[in-house]
Short mmCIF file of C-alpha atoms in Angstrom, two decimals:
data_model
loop_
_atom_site.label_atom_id
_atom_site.label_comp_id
_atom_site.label_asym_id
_atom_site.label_seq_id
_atom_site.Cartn_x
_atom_site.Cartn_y
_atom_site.Cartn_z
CA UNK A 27 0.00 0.00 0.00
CA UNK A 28 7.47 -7.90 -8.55
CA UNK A 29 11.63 -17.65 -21.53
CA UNK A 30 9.22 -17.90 -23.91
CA UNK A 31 6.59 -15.49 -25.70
CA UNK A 32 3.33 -16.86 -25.29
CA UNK A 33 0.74 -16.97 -27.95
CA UNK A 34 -1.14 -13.33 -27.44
CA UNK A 35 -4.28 -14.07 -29.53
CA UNK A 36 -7.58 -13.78 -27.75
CA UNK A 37 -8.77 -16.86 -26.61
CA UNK A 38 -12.44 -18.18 -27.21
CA UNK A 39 -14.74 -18.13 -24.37
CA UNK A 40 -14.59 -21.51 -22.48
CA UNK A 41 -18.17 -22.97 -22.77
CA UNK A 42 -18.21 -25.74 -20.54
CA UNK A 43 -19.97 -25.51 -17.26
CA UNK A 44 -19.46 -27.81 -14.09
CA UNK A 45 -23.25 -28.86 -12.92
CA UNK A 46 -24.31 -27.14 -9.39
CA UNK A 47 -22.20 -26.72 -6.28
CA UNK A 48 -24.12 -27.34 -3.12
CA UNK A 49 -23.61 -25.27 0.21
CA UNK A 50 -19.95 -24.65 1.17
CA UNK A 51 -18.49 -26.60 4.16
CA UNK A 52 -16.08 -23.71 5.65
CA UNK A 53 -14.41 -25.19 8.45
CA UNK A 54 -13.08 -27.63 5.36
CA UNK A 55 -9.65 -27.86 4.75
CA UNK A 56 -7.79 -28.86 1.06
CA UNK A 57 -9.86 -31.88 0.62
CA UNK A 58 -12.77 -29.99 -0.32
CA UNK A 59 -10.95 -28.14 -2.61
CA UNK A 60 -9.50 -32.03 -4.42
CA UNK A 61 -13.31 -32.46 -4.49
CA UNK A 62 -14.34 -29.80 -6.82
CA UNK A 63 -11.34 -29.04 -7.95
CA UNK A 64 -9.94 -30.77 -11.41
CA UNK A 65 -6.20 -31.03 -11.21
CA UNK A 66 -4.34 -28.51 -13.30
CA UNK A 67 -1.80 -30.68 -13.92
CA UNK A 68 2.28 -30.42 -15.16
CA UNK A 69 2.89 -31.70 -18.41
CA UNK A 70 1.79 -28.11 -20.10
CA UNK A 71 0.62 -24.86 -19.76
CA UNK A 72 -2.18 -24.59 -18.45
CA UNK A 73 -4.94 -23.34 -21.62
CA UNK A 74 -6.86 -20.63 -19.17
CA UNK A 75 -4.37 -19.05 -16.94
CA UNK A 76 -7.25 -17.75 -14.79
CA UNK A 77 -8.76 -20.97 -14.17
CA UNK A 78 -4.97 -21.92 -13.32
CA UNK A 79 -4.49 -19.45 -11.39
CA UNK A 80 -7.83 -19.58 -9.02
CA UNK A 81 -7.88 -23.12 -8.47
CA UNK A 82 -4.53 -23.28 -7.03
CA UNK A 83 -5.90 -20.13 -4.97
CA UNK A 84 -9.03 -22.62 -3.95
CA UNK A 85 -6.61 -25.64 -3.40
CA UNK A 86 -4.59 -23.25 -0.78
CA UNK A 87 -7.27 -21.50 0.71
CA UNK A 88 -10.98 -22.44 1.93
CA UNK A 89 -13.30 -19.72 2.39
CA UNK A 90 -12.54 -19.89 5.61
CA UNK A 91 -8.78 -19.56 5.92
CA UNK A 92 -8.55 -17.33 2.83
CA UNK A 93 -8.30 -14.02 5.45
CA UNK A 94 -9.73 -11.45 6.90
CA UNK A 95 -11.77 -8.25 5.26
CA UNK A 96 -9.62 -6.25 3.47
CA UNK A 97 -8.93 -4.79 0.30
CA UNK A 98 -5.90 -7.29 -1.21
CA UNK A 99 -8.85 -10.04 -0.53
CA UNK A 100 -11.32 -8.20 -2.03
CA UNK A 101 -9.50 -7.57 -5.32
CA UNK A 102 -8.85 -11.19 -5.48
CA UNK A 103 -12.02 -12.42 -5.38
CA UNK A 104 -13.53 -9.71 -7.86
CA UNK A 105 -10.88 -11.16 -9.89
CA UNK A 106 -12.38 -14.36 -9.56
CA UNK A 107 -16.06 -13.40 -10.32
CA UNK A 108 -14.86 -11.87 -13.28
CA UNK A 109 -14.06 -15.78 -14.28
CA UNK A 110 -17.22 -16.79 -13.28
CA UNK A 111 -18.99 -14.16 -15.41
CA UNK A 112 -17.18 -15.34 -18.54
CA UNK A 113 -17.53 -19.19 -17.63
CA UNK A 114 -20.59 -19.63 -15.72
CA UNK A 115 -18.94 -22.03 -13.29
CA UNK A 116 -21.09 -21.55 -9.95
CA UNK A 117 -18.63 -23.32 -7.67
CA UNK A 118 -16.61 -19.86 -8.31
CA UNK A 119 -19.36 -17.81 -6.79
CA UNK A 120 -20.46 -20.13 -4.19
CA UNK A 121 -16.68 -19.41 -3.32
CA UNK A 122 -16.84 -16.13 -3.31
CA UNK A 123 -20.14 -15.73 -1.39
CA UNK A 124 -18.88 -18.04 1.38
CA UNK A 125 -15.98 -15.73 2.14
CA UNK A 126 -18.47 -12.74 1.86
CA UNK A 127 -20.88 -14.44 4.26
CA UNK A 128 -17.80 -14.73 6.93
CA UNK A 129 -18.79 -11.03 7.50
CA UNK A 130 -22.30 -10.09 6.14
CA UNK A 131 -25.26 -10.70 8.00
CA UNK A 132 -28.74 -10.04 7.94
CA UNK A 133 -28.70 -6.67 9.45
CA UNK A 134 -25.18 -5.86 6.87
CA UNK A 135 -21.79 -5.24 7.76
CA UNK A 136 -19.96 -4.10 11.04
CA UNK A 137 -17.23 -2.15 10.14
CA UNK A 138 -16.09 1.94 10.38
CA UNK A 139 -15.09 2.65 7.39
CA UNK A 140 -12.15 4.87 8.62
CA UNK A 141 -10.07 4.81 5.81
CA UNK A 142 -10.58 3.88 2.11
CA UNK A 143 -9.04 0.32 1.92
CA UNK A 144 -11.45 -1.09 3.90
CA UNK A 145 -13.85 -0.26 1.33
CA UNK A 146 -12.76 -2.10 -1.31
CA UNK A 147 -14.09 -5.48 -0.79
CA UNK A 148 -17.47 -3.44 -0.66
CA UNK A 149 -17.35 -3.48 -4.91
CA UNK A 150 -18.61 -7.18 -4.84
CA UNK A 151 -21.74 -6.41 -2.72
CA UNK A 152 -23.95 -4.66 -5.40
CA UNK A 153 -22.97 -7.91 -7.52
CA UNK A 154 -23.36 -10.38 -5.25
CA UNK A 155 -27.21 -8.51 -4.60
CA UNK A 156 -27.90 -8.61 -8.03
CA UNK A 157 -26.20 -12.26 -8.73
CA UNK A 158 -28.24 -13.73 -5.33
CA UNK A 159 -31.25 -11.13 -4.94
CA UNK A 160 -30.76 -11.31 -1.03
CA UNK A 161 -31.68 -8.08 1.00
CA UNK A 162 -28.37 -8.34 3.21
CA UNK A 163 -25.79 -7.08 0.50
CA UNK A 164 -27.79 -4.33 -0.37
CA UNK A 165 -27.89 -3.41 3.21
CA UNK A 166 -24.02 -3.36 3.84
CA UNK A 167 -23.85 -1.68 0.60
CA UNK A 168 -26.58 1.04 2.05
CA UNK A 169 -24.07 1.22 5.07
CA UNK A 170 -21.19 2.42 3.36
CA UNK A 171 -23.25 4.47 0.60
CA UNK A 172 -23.64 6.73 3.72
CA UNK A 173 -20.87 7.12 4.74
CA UNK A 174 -19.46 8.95 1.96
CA UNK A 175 -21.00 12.52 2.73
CA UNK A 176 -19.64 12.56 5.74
CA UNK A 177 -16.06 11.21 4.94
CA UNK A 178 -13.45 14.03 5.22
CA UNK A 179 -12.10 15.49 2.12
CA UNK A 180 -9.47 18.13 1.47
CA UNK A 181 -10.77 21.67 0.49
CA UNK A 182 -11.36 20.81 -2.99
CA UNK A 183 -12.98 17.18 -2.34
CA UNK A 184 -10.63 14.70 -2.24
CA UNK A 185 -11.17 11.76 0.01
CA UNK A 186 -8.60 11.35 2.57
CA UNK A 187 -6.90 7.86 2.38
CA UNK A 188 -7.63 7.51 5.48
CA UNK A 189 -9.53 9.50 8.62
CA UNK A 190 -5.99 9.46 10.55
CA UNK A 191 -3.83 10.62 7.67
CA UNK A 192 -5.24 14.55 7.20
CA UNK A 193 -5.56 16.10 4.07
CA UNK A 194 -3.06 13.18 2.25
CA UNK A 195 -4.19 11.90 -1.22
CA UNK A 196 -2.51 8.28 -2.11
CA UNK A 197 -2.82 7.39 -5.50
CA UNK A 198 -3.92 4.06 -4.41
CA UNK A 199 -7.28 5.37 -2.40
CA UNK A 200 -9.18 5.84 -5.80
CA UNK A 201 -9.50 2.25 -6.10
CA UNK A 202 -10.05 1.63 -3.12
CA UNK A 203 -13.82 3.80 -2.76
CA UNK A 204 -14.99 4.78 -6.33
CA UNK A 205 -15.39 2.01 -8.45
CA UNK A 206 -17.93 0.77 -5.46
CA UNK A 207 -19.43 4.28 -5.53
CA UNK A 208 -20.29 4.34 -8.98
CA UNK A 209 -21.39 0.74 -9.44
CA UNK A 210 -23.81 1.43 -6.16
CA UNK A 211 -24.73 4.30 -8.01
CA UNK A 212 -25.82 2.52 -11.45
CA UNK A 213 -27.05 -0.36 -9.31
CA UNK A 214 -29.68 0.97 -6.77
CA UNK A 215 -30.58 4.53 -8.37
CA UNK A 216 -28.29 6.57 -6.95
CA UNK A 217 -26.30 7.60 -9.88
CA UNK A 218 -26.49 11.73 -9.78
CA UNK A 219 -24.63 12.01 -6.43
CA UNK A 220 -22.50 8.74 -7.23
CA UNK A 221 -21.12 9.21 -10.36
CA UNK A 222 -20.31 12.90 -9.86
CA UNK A 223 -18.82 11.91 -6.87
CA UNK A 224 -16.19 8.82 -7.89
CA UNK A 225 -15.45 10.67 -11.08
CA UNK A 226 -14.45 14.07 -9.30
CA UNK A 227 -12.14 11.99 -6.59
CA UNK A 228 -10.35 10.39 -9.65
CA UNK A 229 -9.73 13.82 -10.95
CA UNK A 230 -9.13 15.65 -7.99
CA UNK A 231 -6.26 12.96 -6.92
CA UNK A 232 -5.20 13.25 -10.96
CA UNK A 233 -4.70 16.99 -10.86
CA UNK A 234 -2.25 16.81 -7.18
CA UNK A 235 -0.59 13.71 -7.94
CA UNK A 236 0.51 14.24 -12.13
CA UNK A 237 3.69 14.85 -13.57
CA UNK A 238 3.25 15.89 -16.90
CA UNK A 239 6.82 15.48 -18.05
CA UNK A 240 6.64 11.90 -17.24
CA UNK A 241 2.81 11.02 -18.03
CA UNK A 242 3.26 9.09 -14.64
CA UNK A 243 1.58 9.86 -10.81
CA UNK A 244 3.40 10.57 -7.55
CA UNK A 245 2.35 8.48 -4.76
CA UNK A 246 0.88 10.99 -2.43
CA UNK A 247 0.03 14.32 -1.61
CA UNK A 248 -0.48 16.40 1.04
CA UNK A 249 -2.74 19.78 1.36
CA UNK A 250 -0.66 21.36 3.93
CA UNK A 251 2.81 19.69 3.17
CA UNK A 252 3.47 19.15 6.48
CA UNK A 253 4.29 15.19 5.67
CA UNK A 254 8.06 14.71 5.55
CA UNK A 255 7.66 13.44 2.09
CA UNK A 256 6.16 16.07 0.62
CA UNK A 257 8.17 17.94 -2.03
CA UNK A 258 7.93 21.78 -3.00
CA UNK A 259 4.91 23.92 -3.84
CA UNK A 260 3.27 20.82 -5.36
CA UNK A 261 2.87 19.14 -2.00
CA UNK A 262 3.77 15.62 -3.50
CA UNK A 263 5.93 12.32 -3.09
CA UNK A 264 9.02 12.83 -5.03
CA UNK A 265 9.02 9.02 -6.29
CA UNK A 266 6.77 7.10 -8.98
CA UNK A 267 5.61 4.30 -7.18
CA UNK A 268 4.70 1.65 -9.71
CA UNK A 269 1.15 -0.40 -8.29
CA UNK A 270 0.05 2.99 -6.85
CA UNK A 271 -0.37 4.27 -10.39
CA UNK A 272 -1.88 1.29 -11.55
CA UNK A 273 -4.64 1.33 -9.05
CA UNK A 274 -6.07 4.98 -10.69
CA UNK A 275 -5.29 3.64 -14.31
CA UNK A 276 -7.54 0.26 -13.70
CA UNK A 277 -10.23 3.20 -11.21
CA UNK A 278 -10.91 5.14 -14.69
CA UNK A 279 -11.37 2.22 -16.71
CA UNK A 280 -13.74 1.44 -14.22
CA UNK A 281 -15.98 4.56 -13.98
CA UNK A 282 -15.36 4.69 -18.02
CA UNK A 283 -17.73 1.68 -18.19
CA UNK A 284 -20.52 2.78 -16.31
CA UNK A 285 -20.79 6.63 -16.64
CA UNK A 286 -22.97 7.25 -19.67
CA UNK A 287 -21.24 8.58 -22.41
CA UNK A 288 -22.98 12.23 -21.80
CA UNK A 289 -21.34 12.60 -18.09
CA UNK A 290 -19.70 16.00 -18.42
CA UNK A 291 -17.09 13.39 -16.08
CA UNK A 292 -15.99 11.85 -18.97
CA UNK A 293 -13.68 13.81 -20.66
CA UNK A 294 -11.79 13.86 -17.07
CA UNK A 295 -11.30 10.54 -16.94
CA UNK A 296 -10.35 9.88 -20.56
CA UNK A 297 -7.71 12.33 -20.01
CA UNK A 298 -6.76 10.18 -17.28
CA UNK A 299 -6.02 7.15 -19.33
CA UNK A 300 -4.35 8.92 -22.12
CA UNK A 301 -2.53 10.56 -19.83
CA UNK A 302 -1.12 7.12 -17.86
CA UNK A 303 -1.03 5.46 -21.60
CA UNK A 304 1.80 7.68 -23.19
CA UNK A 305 3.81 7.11 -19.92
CA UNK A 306 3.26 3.42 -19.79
CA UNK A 307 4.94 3.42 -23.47
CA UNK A 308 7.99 5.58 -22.53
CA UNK A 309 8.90 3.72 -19.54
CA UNK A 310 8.07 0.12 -20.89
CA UNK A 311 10.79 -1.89 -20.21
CA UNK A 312 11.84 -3.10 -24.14
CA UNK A 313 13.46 -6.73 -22.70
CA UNK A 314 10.24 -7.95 -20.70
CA UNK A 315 7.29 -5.66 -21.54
CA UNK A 316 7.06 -5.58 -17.39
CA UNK A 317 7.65 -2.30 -15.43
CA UNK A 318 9.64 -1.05 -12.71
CA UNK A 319 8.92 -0.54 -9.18
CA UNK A 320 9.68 2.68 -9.54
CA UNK A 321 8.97 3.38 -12.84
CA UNK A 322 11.07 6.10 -14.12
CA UNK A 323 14.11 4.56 -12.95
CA UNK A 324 15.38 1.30 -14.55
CA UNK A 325 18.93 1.76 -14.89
CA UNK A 326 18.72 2.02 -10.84
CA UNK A 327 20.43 -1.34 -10.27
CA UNK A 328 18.54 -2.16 -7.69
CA UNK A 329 15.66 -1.32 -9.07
CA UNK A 330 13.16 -4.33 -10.18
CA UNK A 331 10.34 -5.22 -12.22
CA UNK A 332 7.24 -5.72 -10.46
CA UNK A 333 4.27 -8.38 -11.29
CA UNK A 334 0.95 -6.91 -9.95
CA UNK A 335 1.86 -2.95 -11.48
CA UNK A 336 2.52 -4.69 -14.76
CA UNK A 337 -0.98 -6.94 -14.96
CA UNK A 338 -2.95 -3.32 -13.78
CA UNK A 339 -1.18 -1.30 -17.10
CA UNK A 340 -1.64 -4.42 -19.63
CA UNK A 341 -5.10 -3.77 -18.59
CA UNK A 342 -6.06 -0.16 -18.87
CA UNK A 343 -3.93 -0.09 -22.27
CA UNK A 344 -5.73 -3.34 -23.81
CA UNK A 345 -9.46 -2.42 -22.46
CA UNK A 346 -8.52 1.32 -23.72
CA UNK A 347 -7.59 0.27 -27.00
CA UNK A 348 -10.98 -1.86 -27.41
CA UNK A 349 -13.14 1.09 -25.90
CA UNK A 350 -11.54 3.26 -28.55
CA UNK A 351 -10.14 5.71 -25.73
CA UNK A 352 -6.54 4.70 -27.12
CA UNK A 353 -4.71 4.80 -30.80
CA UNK A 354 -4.81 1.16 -32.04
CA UNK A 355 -0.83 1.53 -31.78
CA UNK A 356 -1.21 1.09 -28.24
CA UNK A 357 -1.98 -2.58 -28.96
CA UNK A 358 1.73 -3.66 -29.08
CA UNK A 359 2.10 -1.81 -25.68
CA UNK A 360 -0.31 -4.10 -23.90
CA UNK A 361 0.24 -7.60 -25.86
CA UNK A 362 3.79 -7.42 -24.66
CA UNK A 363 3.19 -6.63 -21.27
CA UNK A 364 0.85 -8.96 -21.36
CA UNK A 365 3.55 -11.94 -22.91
CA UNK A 366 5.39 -9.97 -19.63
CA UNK A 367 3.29 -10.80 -16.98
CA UNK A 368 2.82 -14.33 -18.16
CA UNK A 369 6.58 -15.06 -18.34
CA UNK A 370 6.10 -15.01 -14.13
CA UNK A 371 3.48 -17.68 -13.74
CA UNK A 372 4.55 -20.89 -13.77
CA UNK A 373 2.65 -24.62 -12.53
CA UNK A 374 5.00 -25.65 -9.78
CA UNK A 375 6.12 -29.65 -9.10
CA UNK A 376 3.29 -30.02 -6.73
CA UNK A 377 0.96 -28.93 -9.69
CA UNK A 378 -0.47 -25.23 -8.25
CA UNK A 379 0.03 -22.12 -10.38
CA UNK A 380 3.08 -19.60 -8.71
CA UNK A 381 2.94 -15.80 -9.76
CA UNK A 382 6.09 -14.13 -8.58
CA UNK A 383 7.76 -10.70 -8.03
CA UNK A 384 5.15 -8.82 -6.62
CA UNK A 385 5.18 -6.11 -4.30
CA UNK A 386 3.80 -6.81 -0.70
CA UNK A 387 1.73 -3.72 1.04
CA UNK A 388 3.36 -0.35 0.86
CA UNK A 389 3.48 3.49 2.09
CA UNK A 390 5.21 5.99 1.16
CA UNK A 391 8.97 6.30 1.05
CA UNK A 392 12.27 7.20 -0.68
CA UNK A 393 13.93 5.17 -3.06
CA UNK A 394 15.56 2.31 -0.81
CA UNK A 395 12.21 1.65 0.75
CA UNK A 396 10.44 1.15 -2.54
CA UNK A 397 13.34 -1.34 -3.51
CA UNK A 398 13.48 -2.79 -0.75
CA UNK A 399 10.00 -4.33 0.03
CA UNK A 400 9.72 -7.78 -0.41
CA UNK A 401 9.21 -9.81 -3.71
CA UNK A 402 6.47 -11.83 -3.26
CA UNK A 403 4.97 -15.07 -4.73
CA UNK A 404 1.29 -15.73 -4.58
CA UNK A 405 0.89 -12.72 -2.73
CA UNK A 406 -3.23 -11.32 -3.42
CA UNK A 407 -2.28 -8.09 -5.23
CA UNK A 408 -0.50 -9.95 -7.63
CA UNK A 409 -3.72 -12.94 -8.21
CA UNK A 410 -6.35 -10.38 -7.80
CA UNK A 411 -4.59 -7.86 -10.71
CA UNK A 412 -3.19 -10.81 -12.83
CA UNK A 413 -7.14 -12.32 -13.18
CA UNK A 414 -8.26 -8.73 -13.97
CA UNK A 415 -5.65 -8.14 -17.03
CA UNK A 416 -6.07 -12.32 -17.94
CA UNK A 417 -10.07 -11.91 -18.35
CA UNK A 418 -9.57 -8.80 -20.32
CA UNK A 419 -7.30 -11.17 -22.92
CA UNK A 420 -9.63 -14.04 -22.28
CA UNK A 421 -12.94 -12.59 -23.92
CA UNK A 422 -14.00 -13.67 -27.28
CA UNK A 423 -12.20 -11.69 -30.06
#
């Protein structure tokens, strides 16, 4: 808060569907994962990376040990119900609803909502009301909707990232609170206060956080620059934290496909992804397709280049590109990060997908910080960001 080129041609939509998956047992442990599970197997790869990818999740994890509430989590398993949109499959909702159930009950949700991650897993609610019809997600969704007025903001209506941390922007809160917002909004009525709202925060954070020399974001800002890491009259970060700019590039793809295509928000956000696009193409790495932790700086040696950042740009260039919001040019951009980000997921011996190099949790910090936090494998902003950029490739051409 890191071979060989693979095929890039879109693959056809996987047509066939396992038969009904009754009630989830969630004190179970892996053997109820070998039960509905098929193995994935060693002798190839594996021909839908996201099916890959989330069974060896389900094989490690029941609903019940998968983790707490929280926003890594979340992404994850919106991930995953993008799968299940595109195959059907109901043992991948029944999944997701069990882990959702852990913490919803009848009368919603008890949590504070003191700072934007912990809103994040709150995207899935409006879908899970309108894939189950039951009354209880719509009243933790209600629960958070209300929050929002209330929520404080910097003078010109940014939401802080978090209660504690006054007046700071993080390019990663954007995510975090108003793709939820706006989906609430197109989902229960509420769409004149909830799409003005998301789309302003995305531009609001956009217009502190930009560095038009770079088409990149800083990490943070800070109104009254008071923060020891913020830099000159700007009030900013001073570094170009990779995954904290690819949580506002995937946030206006987002909004971009439900605001109506008269929202006078629009042209805000498309600037956003144009914006992000031209820097994503400078600072491509030409070897890999991947990009740096720090993205303006790859000839740091100690520098590296990071998995879960690289899935999030793949997929704001490729579903920009289809939208029309990019040049078709762009298309080269995103297939090779794309043959990137698959050149770190491999089946291990023990026959369970491995996605490596990604970035664990992060704040803000100078250069040896950002190096310096660990490389993960497996860990959930890698899965949950590699399934969103893998169903984007996966749809029918």
């Amino acid at each position: 808060m890191s071979e060989d080129q693979p095929r890039l041609s879109r693959r056809s939509m996987l047509t066939t569907a396992m038969g009904a998956f009754g009630a989830l047992a969630l004190p179970g442990t892996a053997a109820w994962a070998d039960e509905v599970l098929s193995p994935i197997g060693t002798d190839a790869a594996p021909s839908d990376w996201s099916r890959a990818v989330i069974d060896s999740t389900m094989k490690r994890y029941t609903p019940a040990n998968l983790g707490g509430w929280g926003y890594t989590r979340g992404l994850y398993l919106y991930g995953q119900y993008l799968f299940h949109k595109r195959t059907g499959e109901k043992k991948y909702l029944d999944y997701i609803v069990a882990w959702y159930d852990r913490f919803i009950k009848e009368d919603g949700i008890s949590n504070s909502f003191t700072n934007l991650d912990a809103m994040r897993s709150c995207q899935m609610l409006p879908l899970l009301y309108t894939e189950t019809g039951k009354q209880k997600y719509k009243t933790a969704a209600d629960q958070l909707r209300k929050k929002f007025p209330g929520y404080k903001r910097t003078s010109d209506g940014g939401m802080w990232h978090a209660t504690s941390k006054v007046g700071q922007l993080w390019a990663d809160g954007v995510y975090m609170a108003q793709p939820f917002l706006a989906l609430y909004g197109k989902t229960f009525n509420d769409a004149t206060y909830c799409y003005e709202e998301s789309a302003k925060n995305v531009i609001v954070y956009f217009t502190h956080l930009k560095e038009p020399a770079k088409g990149l974001l800083y990490h943070a800002y800070d109104e009254d620059g008071s923060e020891s890491w913020a830099s000159g009259a700007g009030h900013h970060s001073k570094y170009h934290w990779a995954r904290a700019i690819g949580w506002t590039a995937m946030t206006a793809i987002d909004l971009l496909e439900i605001l109506p295509a008269g929202h006078p928000r629009r042209a805000g956000l498309l600037e956003v992804v144009k914006f992000l696009a031209d820097g994503f193409k400078k600072y491509q790495d030409p070897a890999t397709g991947r990009w740096y932790q720090i993205v303006d700086r790859g000839s740091d040696s100690k520098n590296w280049l990071e998995t879960s950042a690289s899935s999030m740009y793949t997929f704001m260039i490729s579903r920009g590109v289809e939208r029309g919001y990019l040049d078709a040019s762009y298309k080269a951009v995103s297939d090779k990060g794309y043959a990137g980000v698959l050149q770190k997921v491999k089946v291990g011996s023990d026959g369970l997908t491995n996605i490596t190099d990604i970035c664990e949790g992060t704040n803000v910090g100078d250069t040896a910080y950002y190096y310096g936090r660990a490389r993960n494998t497996n860990d959930f902003h890698g899965l949950g960001a590699f399934l969103i950029m893998n169903e984007q490739y996966m749809k029918p051409a």
